[in-house]
XYZ file of C-alpha atoms in Angstrom:
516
model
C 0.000 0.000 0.000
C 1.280 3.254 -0.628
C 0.284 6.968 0.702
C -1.029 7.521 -2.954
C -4.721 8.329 -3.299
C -6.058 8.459 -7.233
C -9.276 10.190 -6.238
C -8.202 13.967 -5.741
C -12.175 14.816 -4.141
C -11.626 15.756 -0.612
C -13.769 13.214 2.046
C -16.830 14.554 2.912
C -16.579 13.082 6.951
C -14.492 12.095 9.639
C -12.724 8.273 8.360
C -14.928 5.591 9.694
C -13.928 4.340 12.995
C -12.573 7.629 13.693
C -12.920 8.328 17.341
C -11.769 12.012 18.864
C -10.612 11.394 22.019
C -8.758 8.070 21.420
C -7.163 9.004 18.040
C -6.732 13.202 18.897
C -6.979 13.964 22.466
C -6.170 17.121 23.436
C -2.349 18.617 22.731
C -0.029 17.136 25.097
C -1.881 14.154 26.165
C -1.476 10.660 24.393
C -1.178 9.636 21.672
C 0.368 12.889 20.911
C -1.363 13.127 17.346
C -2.220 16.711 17.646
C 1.478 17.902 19.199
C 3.982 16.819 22.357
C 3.375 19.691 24.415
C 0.162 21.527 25.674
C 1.347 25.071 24.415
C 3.048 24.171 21.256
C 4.832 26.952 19.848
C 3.111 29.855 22.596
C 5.333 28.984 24.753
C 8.828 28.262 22.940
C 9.495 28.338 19.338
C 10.821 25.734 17.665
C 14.682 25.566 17.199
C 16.059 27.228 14.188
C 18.897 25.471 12.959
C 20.528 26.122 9.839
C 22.587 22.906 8.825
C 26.531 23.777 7.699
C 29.996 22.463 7.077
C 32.208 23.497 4.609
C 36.015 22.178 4.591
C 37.825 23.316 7.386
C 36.902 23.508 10.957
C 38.064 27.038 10.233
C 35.619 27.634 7.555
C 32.430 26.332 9.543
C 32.845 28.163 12.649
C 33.263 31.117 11.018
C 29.661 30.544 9.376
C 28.252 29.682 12.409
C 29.013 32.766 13.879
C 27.424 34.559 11.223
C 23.997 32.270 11.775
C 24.424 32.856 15.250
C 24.367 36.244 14.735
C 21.506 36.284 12.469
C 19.234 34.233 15.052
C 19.798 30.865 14.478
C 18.781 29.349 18.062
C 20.776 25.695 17.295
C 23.803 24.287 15.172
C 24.030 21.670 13.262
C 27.167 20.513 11.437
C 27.443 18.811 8.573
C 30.912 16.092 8.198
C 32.299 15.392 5.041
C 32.267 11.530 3.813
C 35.475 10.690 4.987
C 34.830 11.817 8.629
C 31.755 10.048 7.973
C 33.120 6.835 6.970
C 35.966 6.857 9.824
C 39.162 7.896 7.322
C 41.710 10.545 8.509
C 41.790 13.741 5.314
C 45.410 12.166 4.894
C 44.651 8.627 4.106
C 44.404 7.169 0.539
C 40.446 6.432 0.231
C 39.938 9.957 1.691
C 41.291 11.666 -1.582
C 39.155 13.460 -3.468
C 36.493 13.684 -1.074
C 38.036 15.565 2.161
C 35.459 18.748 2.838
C 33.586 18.293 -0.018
C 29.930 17.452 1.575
C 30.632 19.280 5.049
C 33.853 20.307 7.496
C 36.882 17.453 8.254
C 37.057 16.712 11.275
C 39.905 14.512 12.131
C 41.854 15.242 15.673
C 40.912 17.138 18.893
C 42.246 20.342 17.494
C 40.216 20.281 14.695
C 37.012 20.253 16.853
C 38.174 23.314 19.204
C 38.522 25.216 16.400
C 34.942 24.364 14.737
C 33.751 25.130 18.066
C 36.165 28.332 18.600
C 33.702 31.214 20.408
C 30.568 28.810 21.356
C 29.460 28.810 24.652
C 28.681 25.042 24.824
C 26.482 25.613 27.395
C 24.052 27.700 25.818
C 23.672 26.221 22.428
C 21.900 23.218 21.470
C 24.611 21.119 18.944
C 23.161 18.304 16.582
C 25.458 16.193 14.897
C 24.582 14.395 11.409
C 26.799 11.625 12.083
C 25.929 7.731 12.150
C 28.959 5.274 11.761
C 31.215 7.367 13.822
C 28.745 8.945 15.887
C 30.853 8.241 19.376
C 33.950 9.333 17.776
C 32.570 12.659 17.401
C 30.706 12.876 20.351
C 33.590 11.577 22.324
C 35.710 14.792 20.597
C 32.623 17.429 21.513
C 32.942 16.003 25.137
C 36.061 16.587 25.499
C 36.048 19.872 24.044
C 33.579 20.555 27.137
C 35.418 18.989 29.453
C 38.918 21.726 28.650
C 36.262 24.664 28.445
C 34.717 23.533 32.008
C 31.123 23.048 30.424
C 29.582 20.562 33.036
C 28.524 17.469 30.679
C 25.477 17.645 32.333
C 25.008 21.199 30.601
C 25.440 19.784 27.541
C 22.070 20.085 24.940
C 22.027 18.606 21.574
C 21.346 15.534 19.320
C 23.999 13.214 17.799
C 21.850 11.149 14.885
C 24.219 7.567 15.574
C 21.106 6.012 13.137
C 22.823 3.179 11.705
C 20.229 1.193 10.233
C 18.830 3.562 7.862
C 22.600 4.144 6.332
C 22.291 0.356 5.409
C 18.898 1.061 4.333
C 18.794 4.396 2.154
C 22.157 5.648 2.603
C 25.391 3.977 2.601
C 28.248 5.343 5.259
C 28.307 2.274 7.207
C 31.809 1.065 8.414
C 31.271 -2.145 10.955
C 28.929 -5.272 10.539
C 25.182 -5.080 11.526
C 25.582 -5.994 15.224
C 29.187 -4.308 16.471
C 27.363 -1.155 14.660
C 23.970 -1.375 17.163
C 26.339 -2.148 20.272
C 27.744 1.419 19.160
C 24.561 3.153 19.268
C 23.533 1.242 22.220
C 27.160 1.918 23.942
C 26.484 5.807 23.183
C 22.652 5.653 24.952
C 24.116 4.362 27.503
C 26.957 6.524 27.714
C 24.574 9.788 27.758
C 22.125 8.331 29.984
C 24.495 8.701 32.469
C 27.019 11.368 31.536
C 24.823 13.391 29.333
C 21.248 13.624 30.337
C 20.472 16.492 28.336
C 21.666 14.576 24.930
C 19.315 13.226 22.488
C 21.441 9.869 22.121
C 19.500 9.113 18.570
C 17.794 10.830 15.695
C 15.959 8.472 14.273
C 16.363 9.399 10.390
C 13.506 8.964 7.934
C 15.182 11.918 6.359
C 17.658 9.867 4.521
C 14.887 7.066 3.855
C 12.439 9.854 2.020
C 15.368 11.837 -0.195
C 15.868 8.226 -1.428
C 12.742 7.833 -2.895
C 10.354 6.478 -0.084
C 6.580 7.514 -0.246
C 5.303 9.164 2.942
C 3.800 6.203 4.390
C 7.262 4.457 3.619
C 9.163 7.036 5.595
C 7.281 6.430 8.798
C 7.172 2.729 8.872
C 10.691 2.301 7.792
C 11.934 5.102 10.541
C 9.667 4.213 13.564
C 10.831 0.326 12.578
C 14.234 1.162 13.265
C 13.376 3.023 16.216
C 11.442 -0.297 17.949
C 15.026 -2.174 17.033
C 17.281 0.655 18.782
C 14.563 0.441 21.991
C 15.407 -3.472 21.677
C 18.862 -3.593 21.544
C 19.357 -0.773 24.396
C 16.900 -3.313 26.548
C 18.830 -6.040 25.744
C 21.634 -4.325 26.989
C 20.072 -4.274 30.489
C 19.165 -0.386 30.033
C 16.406 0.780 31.919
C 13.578 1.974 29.522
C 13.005 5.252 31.238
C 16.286 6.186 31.156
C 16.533 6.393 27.422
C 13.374 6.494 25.995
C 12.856 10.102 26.787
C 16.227 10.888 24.869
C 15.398 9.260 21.613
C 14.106 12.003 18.557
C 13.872 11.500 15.437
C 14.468 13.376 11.874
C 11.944 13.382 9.279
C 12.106 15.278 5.914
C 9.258 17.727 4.513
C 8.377 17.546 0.671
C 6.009 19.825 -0.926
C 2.584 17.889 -0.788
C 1.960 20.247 2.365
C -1.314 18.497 3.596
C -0.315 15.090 3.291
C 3.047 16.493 5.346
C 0.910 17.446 8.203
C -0.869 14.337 8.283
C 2.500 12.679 8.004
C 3.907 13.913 11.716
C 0.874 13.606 12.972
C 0.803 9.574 11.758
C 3.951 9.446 13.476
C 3.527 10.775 16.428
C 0.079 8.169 17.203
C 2.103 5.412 15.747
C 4.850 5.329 18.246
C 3.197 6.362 21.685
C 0.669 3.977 20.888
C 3.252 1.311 19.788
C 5.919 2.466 22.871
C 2.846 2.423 25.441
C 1.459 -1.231 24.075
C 4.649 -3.282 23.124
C 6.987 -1.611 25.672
C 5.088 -0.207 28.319
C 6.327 3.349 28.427
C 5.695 6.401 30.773
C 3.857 9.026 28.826
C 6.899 10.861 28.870
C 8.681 8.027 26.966
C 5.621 7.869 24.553
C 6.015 11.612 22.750
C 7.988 11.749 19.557
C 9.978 14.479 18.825
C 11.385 15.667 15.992
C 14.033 17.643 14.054
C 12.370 18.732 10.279
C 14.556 19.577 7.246
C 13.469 20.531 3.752
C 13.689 18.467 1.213
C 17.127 18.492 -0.510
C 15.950 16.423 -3.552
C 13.167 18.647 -4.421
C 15.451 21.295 -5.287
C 16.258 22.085 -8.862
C 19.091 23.537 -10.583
C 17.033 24.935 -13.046
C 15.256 27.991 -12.182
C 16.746 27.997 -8.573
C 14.583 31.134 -6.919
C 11.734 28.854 -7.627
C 12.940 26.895 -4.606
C 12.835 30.052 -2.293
C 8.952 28.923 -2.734
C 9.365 24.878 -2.248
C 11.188 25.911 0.921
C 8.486 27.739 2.348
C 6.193 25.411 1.326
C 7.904 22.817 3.598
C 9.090 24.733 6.263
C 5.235 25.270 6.538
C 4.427 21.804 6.417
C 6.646 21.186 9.370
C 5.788 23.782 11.742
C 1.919 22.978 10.912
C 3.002 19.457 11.726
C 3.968 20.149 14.861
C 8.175 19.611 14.508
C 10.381 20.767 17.627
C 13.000 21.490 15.158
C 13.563 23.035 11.217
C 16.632 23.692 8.813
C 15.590 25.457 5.828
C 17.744 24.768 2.771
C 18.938 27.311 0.653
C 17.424 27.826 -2.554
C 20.929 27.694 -4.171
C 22.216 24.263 -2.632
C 21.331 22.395 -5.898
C 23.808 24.227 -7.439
C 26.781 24.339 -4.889
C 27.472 24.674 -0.964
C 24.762 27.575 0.036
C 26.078 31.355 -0.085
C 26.044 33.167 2.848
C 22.873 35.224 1.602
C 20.973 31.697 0.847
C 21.265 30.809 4.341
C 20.519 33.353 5.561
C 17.444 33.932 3.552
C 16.606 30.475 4.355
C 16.338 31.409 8.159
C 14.530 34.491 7.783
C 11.889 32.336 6.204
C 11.474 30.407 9.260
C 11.687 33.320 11.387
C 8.449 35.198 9.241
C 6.671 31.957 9.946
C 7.250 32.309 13.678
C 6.821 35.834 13.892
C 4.486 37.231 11.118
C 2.197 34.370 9.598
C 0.072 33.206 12.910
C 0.526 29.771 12.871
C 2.573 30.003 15.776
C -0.156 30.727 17.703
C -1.860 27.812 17.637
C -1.643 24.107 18.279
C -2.254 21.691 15.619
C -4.263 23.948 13.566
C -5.384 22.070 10.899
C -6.538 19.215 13.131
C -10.444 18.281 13.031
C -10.334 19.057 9.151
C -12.124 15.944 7.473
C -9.142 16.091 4.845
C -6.340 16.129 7.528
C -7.700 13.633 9.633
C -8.482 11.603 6.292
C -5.100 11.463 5.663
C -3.752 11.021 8.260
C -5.572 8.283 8.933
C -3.856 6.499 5.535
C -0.983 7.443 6.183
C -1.262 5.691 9.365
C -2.972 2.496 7.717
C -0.419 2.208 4.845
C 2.650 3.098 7.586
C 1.344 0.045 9.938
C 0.714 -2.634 7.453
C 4.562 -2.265 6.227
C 5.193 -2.145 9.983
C 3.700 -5.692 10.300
C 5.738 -6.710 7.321
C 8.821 -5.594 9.102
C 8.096 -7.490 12.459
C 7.383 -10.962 10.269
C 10.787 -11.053 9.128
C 12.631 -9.951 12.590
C 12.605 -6.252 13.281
C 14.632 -3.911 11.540
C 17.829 -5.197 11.131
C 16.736 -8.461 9.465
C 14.458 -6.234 7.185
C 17.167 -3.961 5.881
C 17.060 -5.687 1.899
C 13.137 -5.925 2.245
C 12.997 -2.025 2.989
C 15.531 -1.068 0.194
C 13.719 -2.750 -2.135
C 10.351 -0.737 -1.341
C 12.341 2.604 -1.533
C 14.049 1.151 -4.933
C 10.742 0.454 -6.618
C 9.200 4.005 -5.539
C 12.389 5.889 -6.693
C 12.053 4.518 -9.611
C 8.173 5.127 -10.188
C 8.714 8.268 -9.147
C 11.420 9.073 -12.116
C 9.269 7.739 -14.852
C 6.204 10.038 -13.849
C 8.812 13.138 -13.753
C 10.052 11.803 -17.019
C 7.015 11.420 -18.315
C 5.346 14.971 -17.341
C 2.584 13.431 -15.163
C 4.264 14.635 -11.681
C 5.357 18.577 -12.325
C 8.334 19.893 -11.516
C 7.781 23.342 -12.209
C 10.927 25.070 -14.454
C 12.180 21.174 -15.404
C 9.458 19.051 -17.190
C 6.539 21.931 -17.337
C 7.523 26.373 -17.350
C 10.957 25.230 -18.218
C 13.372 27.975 -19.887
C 16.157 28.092 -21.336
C 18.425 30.301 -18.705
C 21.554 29.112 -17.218
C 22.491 29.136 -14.053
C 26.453 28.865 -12.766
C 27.321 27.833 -9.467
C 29.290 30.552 -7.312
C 32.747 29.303 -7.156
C 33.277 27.278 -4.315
C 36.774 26.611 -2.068
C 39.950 25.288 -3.705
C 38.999 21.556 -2.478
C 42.401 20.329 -3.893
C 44.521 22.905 -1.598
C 42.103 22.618 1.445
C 42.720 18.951 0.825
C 46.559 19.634 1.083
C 46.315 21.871 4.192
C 44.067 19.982 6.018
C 46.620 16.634 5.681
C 49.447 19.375 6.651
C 47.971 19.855 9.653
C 47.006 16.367 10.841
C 50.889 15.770 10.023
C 52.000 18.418 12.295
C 49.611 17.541 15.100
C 50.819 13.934 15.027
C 54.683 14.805 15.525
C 53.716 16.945 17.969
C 51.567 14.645 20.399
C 52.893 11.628 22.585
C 53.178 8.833 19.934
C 53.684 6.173 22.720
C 50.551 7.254 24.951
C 48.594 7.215 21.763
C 49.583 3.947 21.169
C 48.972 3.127 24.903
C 45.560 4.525 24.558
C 44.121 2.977 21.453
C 45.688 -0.672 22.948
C 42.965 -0.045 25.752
C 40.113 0.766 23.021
C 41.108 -2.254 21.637
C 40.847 -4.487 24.691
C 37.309 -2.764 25.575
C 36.536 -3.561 21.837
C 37.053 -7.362 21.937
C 35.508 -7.395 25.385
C 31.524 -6.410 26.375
C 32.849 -3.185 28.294
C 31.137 0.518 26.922
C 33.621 2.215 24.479
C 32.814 5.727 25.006
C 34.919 6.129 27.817
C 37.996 4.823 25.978
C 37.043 6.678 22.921
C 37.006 10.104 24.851
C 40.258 9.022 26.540
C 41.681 8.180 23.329
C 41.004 11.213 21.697
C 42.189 13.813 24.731
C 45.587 11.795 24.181
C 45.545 13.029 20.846
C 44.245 9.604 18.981
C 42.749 10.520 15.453
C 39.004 9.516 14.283
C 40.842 7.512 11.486
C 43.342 5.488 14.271
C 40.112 4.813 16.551
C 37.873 3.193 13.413
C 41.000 1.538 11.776
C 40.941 -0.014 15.511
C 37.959 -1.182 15.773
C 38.144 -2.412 12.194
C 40.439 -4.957 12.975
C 38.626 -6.244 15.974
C 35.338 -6.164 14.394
C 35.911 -6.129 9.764
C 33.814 -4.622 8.047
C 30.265 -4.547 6.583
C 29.901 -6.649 3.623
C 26.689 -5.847 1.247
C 24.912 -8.994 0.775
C 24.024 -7.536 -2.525
């Protein structure tokens, strides 16, 4: 089943069975569907976050300042692929690639100086970062730790979603189960350490921008979510003490109704699932979520026209209910955003809070016969793949069953563009004939040759033989059943690199082989 509906007349009632106070309830009170807290938005705004990294450490905190500046109420960094996939900038895989997607981040040093300025304390910091999630949380603690942040101070989200990079996405390092003892190591970790951390972002993000239908995107995400609350109770940690910390990440595309009805699926869906399988506390029940824009719907052609997709969106998301939004920049399917994209892109969100009234409200569009119509299918068509999942094992026995499904609607999705029967304003229908040239971005090659300068010189100048020390003990706590965030953020205050700590644990552990 998919979230497709061929009869475009809106329903003229309520969806049979529909029952108000079991399915809606008021705002704040289970099953969430019409928002996670009482007040909404009257009384705190949703986090603005504007989501950068570009090169150098250098580079990025310098552009966080200016967001900072400009209102931006969170951070959220963006690695490139070889800090993703665990390789120092110097090593020979890396080449290429180092700060092309988002800043390198490969030593202690590197992550002082992306966080140069920032009072830890009174940001919020989310991380898009799966395989080597710890790694970099491990660095941003101890960054905390020299600048005497209390770790109990310490606000943000680290995504460490490594199901959905085997599913949609791809930077996985480690094998299936050494990868969820990482994410359950990290929950762990904050649940003692960090309480203020959101230990996992549950990504549907990635799942959608690969070509997953609506109803798709919330199965497949809150799926992976049931296996992370699994494998964190299997590791004897209480429920309550991590439940409350999990979010999750979904993306908003331009059908804006269907959107709406989207979070609002998702939010029923899992209190009702986290209250009936697992028996969770209310507060353990609410889903809460970080919103981007959708980076595929952006074209390259006619680029202003996505000043209007990303309001579109944005809208979709705050009408939805999200706790968090990054706004893309209308140029970013040409190049890394400008400085006045991104910033255009927050002002957007900030008229929305400030100027449009929808702010003022919670869950304004519920009651509507349309909204609760679909989000009533969305539901239907996100549960029956749901049930699919759960007859194979959970999650992470599901992972080629779910790629499939996105595969198939990728593809159907392509033909219809292809063949003019889905629009895409300024590409298949109002298309021109203007061209549009990227701004010129950073030298990549040189920053490529700086950035391995400097990982040189910070090697010679650390303690080669307490590194070596230090990464022996990851290794032990590796082979062993011992949490390896301690070691990790030992490692890395001795000056270990992110490349030396997953080249460790790829010996212990190899490395993920695609079935396919």
């Amino acid at each position: 089943m998919t979230d497709r509906d061929d009869n475009p007349a809106a329903p003229g009632g309520l969806p049979e069975g529909f029952d108000s106070e079991a399915d809606l309830g008021e705002p704040g009170s289970f099953p969430f569907t019409r928002g996670v807290y009482r007040s909404m938005y009257r009384g705190r705004r949703w986090t603005m976050r504007q989501y950068a990294g570009f090169g150098t450490a250098e580079d990025t905190n310098r552009r966080y300042h200016f967001l900072l500046g400009r209102g931006t109420t969170g951070l959220s960094v963006a690695f490139d692929l070889p800090t993703q996939m665990g390789l120092d900038s110097d090593a020979p895989m890396a080449a290429g690639e180092v700060g092309r997607v988002g800043v390198a981040i490969d030593t202690i040093d590197d992550m002082r100086t992306l966080l140069r300025g920032i009072d830890l304390g009174a940001i919020s910091c989310s991380m898009t970062i799966n395989a080597t999630a710890p790694i970099l949380l491990a660095l941003y603690t101890a960054v905390a730790d020299e600048t005497g942040v209390e770790r109990t101070e310490l606000r943000g989200t680290v995504q460490n979603d490594i199901l959905k990079e085997y599913i949609a996405r791809g930077t996985y390092i480690y094998p299936v189960e050494p990868s969820l003892r990482l994410v359950s190591d990290l929950m762990a970790f904050c649940s003692r350490e960090l309480p203020r951390w959101n230990t996992i972002s549950v990504s549907g993000y990635h799942i959608r921008e690969a070509g997953a239908t609506a109803a798709q995107e919330v199965a497949f995400t809150l799926s992976d979510g049931i296996e992370y609350v699994r494998q964190a109770l299997a590791r004897g940690i209480a429920l309550e003490d991590f439940a409350p910390r999990i979010s999750f990440f979904f993306a908003a595309h331009n059908d804006l109704l269907e959107e709406v009805a989207k979070f609002r699926a998702a939010r029923r869906i899992w209190a009702r699932t986290m209250r009936g399988r697992f028996g969770a506390s209310d507060r353990s029940c609410r889903l809460r979520f970080h919103t981007q824009t959708g980076g595929s719907t952006l074209t390259a052609q006619q680029p202003m026209n996505n000043v209007v997709r990303v309001t579109v969106q944005a809208l979709a998301g705050v009408l939805g209910g999200t706790q968090s939004l990054h706004t893309n920049g209308y140029d970013e399917a040409l190049a890394l955003p400008t400085a006045e994209a991104a910033a255009l892109a927050l002002r957007t969100q900030q008229i929305l809070a400030e100027e449009s009234g929808v702010a003022k409200w919670a869950d304004p569009l519920g009651g509507s016969f349309l909204v609760e119509h679909l989000t009533h299918r969305v539901e239907a068509g996100a549960l029956a793949l749901m049930e699919r999942i759960e007859g194979v094992g959970g999650a992470s026995r599901a992972i080629e069953f779910m790629r499939d499904e996105i595969h198939r609607e990728a593809y159907r999705h392509q033909l219809e563009v292809e063949a003019g029967t889905r629009v895409v304003v300024g590409v298949n229908r109002y298309a021109t004939e203007e061209d549009h040239e990227p701004s010129p971005g950073p030298d990549f090659r040189r920053l490529e040759v700086r950035q391995a300068a400097a990982l040189a010189a910070f090697r010679s100048a650390r303690d080669g033989e307490d590194a070596g020390r230090r990464l022996a003990g990851l290794r032990e706590a590796a082979g062993g059943e011992g949490n390896l965030l301690p070691p990790m953020i030992d490692c890395v205050k001795g000056g270990v690199t992110l490349g030396e700590i997953s080249d460790t644990l790829r010996t212990v552990w190899g490395t993920y082989r695609d079935p396919a």
